[in-house]
Tab-separated table of C-alpha atoms and ligand atoms in Angstrom:
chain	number	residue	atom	x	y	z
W	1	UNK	CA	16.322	10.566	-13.761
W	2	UNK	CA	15.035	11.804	-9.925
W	3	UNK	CA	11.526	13.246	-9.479
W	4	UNK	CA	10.870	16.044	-6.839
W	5	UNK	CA	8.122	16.928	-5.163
W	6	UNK	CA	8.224	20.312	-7.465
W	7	UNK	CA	6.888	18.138	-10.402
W	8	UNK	CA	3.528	16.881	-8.299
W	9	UNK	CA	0.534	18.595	-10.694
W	10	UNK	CA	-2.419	20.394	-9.488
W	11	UNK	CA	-4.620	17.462	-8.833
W	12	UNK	CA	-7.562	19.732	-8.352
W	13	UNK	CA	-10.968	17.589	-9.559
W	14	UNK	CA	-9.080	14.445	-8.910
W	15	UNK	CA	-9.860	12.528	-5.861
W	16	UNK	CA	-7.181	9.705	-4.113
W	17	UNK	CA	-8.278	7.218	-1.669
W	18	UNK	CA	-4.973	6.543	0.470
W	19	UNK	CA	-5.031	3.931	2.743
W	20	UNK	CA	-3.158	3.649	6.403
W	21	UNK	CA	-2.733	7.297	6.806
W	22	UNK	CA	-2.005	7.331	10.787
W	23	UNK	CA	0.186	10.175	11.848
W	24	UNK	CA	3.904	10.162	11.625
W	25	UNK	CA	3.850	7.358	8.352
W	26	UNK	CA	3.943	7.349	4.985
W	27	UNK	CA	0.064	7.292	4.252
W	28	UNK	CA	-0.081	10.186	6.206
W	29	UNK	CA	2.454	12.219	4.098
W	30	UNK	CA	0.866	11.149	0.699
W	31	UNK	CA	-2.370	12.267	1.793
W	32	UNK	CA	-0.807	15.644	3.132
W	33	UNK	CA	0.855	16.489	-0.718
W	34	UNK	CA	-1.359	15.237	-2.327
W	35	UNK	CA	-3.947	17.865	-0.495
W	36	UNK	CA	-1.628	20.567	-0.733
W	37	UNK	CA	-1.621	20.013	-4.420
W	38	UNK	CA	-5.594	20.224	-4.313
W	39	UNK	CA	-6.990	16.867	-4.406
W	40	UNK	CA	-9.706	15.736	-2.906
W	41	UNK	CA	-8.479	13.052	-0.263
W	42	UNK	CA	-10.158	10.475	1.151
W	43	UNK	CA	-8.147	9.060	4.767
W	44	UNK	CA	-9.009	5.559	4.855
W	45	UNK	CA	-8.027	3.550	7.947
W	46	UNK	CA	-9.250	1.082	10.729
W	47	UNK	CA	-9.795	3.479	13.764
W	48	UNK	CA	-11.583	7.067	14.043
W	49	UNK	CA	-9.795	8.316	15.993
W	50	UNK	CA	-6.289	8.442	14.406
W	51	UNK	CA	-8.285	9.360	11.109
W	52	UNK	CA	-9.260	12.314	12.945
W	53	UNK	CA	-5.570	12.876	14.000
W	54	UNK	CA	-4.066	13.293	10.436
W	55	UNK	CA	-7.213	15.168	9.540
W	56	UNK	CA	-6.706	17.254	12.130
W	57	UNK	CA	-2.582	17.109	11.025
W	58	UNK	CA	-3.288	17.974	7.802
W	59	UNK	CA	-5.988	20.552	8.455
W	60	UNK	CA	-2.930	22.160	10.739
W	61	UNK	CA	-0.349	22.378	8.212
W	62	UNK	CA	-2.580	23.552	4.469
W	63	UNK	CA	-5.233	25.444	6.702
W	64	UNK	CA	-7.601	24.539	4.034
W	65	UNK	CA	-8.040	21.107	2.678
W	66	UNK	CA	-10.741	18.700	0.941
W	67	UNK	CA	-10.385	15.507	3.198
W	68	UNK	CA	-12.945	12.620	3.800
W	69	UNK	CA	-12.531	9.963	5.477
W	70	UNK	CA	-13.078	6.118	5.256
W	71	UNK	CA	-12.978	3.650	8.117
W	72	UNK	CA	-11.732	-0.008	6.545
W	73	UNK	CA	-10.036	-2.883	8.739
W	74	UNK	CA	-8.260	-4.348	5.589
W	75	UNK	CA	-7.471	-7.483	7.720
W	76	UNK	CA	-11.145	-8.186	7.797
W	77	UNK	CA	-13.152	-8.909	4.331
W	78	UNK	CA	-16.216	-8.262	5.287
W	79	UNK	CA	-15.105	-4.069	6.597
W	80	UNK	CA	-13.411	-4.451	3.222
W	81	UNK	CA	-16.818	-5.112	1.989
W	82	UNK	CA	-18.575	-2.198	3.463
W	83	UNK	CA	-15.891	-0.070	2.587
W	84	UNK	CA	-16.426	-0.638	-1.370
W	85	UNK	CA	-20.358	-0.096	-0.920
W	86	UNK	CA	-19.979	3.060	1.014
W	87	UNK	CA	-17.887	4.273	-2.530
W	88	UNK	CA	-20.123	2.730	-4.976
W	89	UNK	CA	-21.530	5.574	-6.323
W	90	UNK	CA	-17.966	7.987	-5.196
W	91	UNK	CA	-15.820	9.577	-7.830
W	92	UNK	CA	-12.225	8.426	-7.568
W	93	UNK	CA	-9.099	8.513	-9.479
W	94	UNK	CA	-6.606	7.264	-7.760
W	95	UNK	CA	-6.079	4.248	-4.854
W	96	UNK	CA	-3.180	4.021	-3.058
W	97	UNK	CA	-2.472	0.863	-1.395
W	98	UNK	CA	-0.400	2.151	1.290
W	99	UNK	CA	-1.930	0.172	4.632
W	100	UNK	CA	0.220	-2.705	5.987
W	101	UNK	CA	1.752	-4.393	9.128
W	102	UNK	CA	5.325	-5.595	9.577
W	103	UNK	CA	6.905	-8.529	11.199
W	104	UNK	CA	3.787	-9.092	13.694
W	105	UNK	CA	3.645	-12.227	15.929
W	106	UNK	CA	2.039	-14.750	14.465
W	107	UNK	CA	-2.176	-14.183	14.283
W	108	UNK	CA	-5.443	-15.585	11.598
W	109	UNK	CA	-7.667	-12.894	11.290
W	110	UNK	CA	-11.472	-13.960	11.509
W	111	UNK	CA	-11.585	-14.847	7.885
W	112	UNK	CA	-9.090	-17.376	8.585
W	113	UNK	CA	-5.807	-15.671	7.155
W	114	UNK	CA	-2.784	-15.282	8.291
W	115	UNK	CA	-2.408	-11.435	9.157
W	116	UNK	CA	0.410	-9.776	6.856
W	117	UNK	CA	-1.055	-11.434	3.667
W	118	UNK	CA	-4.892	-10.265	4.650
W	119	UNK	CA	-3.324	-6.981	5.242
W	120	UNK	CA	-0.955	-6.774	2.849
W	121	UNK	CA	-2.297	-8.670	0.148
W	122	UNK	CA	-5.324	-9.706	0.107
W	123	UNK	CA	-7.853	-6.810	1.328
W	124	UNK	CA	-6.069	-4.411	-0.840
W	125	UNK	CA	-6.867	-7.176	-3.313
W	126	UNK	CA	-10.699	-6.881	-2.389
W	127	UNK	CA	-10.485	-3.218	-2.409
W	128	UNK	CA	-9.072	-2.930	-5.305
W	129	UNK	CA	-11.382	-4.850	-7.189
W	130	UNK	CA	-14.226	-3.282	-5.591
W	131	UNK	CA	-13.477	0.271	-6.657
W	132	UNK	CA	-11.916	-0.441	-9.961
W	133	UNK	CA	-15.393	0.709	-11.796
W	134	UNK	CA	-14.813	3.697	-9.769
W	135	UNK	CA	-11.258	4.166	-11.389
W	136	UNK	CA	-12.426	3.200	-14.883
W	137	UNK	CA	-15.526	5.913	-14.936
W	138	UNK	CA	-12.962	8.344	-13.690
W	139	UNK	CA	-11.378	7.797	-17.464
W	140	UNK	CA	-7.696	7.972	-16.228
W	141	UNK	CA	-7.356	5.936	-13.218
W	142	UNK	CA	-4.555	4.504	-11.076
W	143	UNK	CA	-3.809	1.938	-8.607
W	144	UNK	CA	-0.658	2.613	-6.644
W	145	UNK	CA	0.280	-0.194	-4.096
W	146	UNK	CA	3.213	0.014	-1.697
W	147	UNK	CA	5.911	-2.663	-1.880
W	148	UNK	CA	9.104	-2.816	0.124
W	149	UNK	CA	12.709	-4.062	-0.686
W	150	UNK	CA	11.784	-6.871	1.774
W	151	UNK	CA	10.014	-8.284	-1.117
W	152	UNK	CA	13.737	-9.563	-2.355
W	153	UNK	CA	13.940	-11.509	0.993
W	154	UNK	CA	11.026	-13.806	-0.126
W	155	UNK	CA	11.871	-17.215	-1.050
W	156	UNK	CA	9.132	-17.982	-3.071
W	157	UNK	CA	5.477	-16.542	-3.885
W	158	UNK	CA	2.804	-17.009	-1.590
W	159	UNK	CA	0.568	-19.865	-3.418
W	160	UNK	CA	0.241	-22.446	-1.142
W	161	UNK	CA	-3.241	-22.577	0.773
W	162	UNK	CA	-3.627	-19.290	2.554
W	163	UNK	CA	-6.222	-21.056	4.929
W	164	UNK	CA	-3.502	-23.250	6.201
W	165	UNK	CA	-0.038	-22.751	8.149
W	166	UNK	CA	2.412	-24.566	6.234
W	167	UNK	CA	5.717	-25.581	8.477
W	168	UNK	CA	7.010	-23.268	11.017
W	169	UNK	CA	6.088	-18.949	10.999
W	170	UNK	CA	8.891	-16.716	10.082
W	171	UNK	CA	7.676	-13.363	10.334
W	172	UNK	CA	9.828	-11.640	8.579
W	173	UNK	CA	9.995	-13.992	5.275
W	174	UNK	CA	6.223	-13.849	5.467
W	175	UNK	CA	6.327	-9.986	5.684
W	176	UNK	CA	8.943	-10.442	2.481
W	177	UNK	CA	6.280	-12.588	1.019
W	178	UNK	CA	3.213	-10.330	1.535
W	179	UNK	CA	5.481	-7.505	-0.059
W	180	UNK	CA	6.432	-9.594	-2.867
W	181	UNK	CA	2.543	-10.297	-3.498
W	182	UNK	CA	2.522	-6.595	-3.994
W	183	UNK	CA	4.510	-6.349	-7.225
W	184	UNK	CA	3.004	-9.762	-8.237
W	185	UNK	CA	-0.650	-8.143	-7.941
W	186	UNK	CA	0.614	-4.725	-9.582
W	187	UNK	CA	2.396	-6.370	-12.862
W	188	UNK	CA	-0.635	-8.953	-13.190
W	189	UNK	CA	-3.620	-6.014	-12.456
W	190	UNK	CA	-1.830	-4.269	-15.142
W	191	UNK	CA	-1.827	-6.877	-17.922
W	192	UNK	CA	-5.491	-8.024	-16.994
W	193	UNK	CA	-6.301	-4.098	-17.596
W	194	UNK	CA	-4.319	-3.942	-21.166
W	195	UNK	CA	-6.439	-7.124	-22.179
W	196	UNK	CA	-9.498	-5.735	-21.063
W	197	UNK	CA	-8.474	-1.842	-22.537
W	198	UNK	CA	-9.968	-0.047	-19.318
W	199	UNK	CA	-7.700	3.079	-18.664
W	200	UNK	CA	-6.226	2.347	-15.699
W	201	UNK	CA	-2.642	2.283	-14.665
W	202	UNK	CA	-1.832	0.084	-12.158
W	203	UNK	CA	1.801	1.034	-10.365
W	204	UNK	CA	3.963	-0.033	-7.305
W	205	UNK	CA	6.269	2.287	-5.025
W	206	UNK	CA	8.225	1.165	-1.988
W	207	UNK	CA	9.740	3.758	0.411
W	208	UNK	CA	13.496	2.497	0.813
W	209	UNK	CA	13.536	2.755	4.824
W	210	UNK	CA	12.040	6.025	6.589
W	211	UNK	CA	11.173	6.752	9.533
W	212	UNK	CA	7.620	5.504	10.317
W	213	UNK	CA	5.325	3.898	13.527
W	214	UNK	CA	5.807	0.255	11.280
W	215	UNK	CA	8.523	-1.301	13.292
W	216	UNK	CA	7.264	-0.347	16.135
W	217	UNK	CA	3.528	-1.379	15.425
W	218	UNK	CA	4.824	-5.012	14.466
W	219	UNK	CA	6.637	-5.637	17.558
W	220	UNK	CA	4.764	-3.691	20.189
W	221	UNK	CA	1.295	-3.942	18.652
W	222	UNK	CA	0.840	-0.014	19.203
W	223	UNK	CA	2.997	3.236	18.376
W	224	UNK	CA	2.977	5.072	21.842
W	225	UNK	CA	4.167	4.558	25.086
W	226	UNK	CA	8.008	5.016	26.309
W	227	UNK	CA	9.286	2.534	24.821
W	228	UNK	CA	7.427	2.892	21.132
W	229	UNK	CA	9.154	6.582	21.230
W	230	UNK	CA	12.593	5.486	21.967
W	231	UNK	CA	11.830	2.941	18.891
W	232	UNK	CA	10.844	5.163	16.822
W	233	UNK	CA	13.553	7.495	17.592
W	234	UNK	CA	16.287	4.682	17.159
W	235	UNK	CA	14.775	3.840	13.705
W	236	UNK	CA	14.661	7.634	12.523
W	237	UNK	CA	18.475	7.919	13.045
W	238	UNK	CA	19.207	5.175	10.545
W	239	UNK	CA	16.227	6.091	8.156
W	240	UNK	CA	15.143	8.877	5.754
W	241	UNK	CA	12.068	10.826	7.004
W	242	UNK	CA	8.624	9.685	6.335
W	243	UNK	CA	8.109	12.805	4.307
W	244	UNK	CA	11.082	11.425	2.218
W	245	UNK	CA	9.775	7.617	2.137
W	246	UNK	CA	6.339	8.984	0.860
W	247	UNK	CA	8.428	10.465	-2.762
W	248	UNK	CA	8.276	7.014	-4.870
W	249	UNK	CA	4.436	6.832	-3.795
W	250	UNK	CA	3.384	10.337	-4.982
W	251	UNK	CA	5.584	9.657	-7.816
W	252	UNK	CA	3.628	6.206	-8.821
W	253	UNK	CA	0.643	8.499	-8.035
W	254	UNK	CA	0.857	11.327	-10.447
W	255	UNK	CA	4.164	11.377	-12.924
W	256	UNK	CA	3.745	10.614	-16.472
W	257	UNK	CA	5.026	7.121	-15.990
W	258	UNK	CA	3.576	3.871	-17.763
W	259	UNK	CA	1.165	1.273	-15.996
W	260	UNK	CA	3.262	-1.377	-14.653
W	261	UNK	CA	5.931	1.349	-13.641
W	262	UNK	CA	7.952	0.732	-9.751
W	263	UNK	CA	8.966	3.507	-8.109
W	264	UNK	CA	11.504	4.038	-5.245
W	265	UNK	CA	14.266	5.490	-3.549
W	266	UNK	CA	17.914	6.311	-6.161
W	267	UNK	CA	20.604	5.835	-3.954
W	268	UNK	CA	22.358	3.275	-1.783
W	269	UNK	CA	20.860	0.270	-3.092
W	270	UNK	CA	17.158	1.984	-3.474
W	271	UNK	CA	17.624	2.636	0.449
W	272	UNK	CA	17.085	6.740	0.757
W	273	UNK	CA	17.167	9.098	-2.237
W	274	UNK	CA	15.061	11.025	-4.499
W	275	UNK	CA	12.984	8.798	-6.169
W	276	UNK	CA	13.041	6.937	-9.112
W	277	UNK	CA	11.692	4.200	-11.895
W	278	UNK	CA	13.593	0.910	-10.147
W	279	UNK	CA	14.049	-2.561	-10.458
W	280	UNK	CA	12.947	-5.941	-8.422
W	281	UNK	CA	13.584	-9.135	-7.899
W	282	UNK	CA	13.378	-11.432	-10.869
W	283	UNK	CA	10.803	-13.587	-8.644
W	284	UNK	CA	8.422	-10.898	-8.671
W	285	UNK	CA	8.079	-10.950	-12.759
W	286	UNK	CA	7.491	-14.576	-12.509
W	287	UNK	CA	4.509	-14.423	-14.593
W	288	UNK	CA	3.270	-17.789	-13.324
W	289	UNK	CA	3.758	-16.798	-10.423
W	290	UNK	CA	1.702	-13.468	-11.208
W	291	UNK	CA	-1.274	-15.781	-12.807
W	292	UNK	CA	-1.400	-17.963	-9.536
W	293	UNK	CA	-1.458	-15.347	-7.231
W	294	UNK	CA	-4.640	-13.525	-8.969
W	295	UNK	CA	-6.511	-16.839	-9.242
W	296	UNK	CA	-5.866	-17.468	-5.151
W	297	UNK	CA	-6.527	-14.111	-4.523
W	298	UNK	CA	-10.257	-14.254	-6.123
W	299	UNK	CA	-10.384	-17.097	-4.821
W	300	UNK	CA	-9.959	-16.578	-1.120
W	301	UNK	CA	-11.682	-13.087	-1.403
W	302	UNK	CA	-14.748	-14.193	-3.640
W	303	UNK	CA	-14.577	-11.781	-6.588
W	304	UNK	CA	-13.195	-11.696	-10.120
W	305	UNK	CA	-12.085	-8.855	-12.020
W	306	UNK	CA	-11.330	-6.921	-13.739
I	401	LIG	N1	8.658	2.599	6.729
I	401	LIG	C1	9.436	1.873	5.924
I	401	LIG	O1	10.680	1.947	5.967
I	401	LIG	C2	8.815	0.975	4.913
I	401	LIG	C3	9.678	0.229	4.103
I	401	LIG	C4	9.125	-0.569	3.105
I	401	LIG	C5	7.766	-0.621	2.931
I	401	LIG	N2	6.952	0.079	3.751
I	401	LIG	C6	5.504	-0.034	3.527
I	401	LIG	O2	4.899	1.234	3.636
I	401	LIG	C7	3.519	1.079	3.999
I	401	LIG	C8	3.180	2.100	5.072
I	401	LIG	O3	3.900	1.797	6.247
I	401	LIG	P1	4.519	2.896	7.217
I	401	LIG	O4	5.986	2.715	7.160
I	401	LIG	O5	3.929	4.225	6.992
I	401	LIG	O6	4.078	2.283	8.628
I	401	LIG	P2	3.020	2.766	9.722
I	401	LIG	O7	3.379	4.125	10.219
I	401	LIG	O8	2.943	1.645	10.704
I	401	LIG	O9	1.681	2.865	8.882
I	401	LIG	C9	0.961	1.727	8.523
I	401	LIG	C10	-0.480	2.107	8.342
I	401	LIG	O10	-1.216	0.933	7.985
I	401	LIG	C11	-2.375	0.908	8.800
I	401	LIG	N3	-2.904	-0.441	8.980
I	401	LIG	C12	-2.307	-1.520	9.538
I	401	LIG	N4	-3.159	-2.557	9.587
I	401	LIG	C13	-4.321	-2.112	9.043
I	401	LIG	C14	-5.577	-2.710	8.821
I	401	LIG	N5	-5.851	-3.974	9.181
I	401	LIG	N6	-6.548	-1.973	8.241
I	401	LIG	C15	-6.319	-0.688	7.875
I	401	LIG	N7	-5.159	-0.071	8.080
I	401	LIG	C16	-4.168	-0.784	8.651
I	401	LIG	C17	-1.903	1.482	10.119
I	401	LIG	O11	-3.023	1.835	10.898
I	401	LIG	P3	-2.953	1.770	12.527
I	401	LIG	O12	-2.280	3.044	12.943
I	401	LIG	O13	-4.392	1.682	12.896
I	401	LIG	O14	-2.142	0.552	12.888
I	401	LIG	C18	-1.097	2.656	9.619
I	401	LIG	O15	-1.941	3.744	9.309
I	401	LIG	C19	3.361	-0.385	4.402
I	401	LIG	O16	2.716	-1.078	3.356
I	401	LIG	C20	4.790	-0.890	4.550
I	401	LIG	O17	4.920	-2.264	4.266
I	401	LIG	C21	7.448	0.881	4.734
């Protein structure tokens, strides 16, 4: 069974943190229905400016719309940090993990990481935890973190010492790897929140391929310029739009679905389609696997929950 965008409820009195939201991707598209359906959104992203852009966007296309706006580097814990203490006292009742980087040259952000998983992985981690009270007062709370089909590339979990580069750099398994640490989180978050009873869902979406600014922003390191539009065109021939890609998200956001539900794209191998409950990799229900990851994660980012 396919959801359409027809069966997105009135979200007025509901507020939705999205994070990554610049123009033209998927973030940007969640936040924009999500609006239009009357929730209050909160942009959430590393520069001003371009949070002003899709505010701007947004404000453009509904005329009127609740927005706020969040500035977060999610590759640096500490902005993480300041992020969850500006929302201490915020109502929210929804997070969507939507932020991340793909295929970058190789770089440690200042806390040491390597950058897809500290993206990816691990401030969405941080942020997560930070703002689950937030979710839990809000008495019907969800977590929705965006995965990829990349996450089948990966070859195995990310567990080994996230401090330290082990053997050579392959982006792209490492971009698999940060993606696979996505369902890994989601299926884990959501049996730590069954044990502990607090009603919140945690759920994963991945886009199939659409038409975003990611390639281009992983091998250019920016999304304008010449040669970043005739990327972006290239990769919108062979894509769905981003409007499309941002389906499985606002599904994972707002159907009646259980915690622990995957959404994504129904047709040609979860590529494009209307979106759908899916499957993954085996790997990513590795519940070892699952455990592991948590335990590095609070370790590297210094907090336990939930
Ligand atoms: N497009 C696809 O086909 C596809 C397929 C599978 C999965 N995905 C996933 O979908 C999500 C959204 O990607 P997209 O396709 O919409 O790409 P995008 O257009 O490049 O959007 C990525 C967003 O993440 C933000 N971001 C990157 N690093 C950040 C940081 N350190 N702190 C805060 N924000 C940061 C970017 O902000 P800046 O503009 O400041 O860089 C941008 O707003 C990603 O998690 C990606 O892995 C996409």
């Amino acid at each position: 069974m396919t959801w359409h965008l027809g069966e997105l409820p009135d979200q007025t009195g509901r507020t939705i943190l999205v994070t990554g939201t610049s123009t033209g991707g998927l973030g940007h598209h969640t936040a924009l229905e999500l609006a239009r359906r009357g929730a209050r959104v909160v942009l959430a992203g590393r520069s001003d400016a371009k949070l002003a852009e899709t505010e701007s966007a947004i404000r453009a296309d509904l005329g009127r719309a609740d927005l706020g706006r969040l500035l977060v580097d999610l590759a640096d814990l500490s902005s993480v940090r300041r992020a969850g203490d500006q929302l201490a006292e915020e109502q929210l009742h929804v997070l969507v993990n939507n932020a991340g980087v793909m295929a970058t040259p190789y770089r440690r952000t200042g806390d040491g990481l390597e950058l897809h998983l500290a993206t990816n992985h691990f401030g969405p981690f941080l942020l997560t935890g930070l703002l689950l009270s937030r979710l839990v007062a809000s008495g019907d709370g969800r977590v929705v973190t965006v995965s990829s089909q990349a996450h089948r590339t990966a070859r195995r979990a990310p567990l080994g010492d996230p401090f330290v580069q082990e053997g050579r750099y392959h982006r792209w398994q490492v971009y698999g790897q940060s993606k696979l640490a996505n369902l890994l989180f989601t299926f884990e978050l959501q049996r730590r929140l069954d044990a502990a009873g607090l009603p919140v869902r945690a759920m994963a979406a991945h886009p199939g391929f659409a038409g975003t600014h990611l390639v281009v922003n992983g091998q250019l390191g920016r999304s304008t310029g010449p040669l970043a539009s005739i990327m972006d065109a290239a990769v919108r021939v062979v894509s769905q739009s981003a409007a499309d890609g941002a389906l499985p998200t606002l599904m994972a956001a707002t159907a009646d679905l259980p915690g622990g539900t995957y959404c994504g794209p129904s047709r040609m191998g979860q590529w494009r389609g209307a979106p759908t409950v899916v499957d993954c990799a085996p790997l990513a229900r590795d519940r070892a696997a699952q455990s592991r990851l948590w335990e590095l994660s609070e370790e590297t980012v210094g907090l336990s929950y939930p």
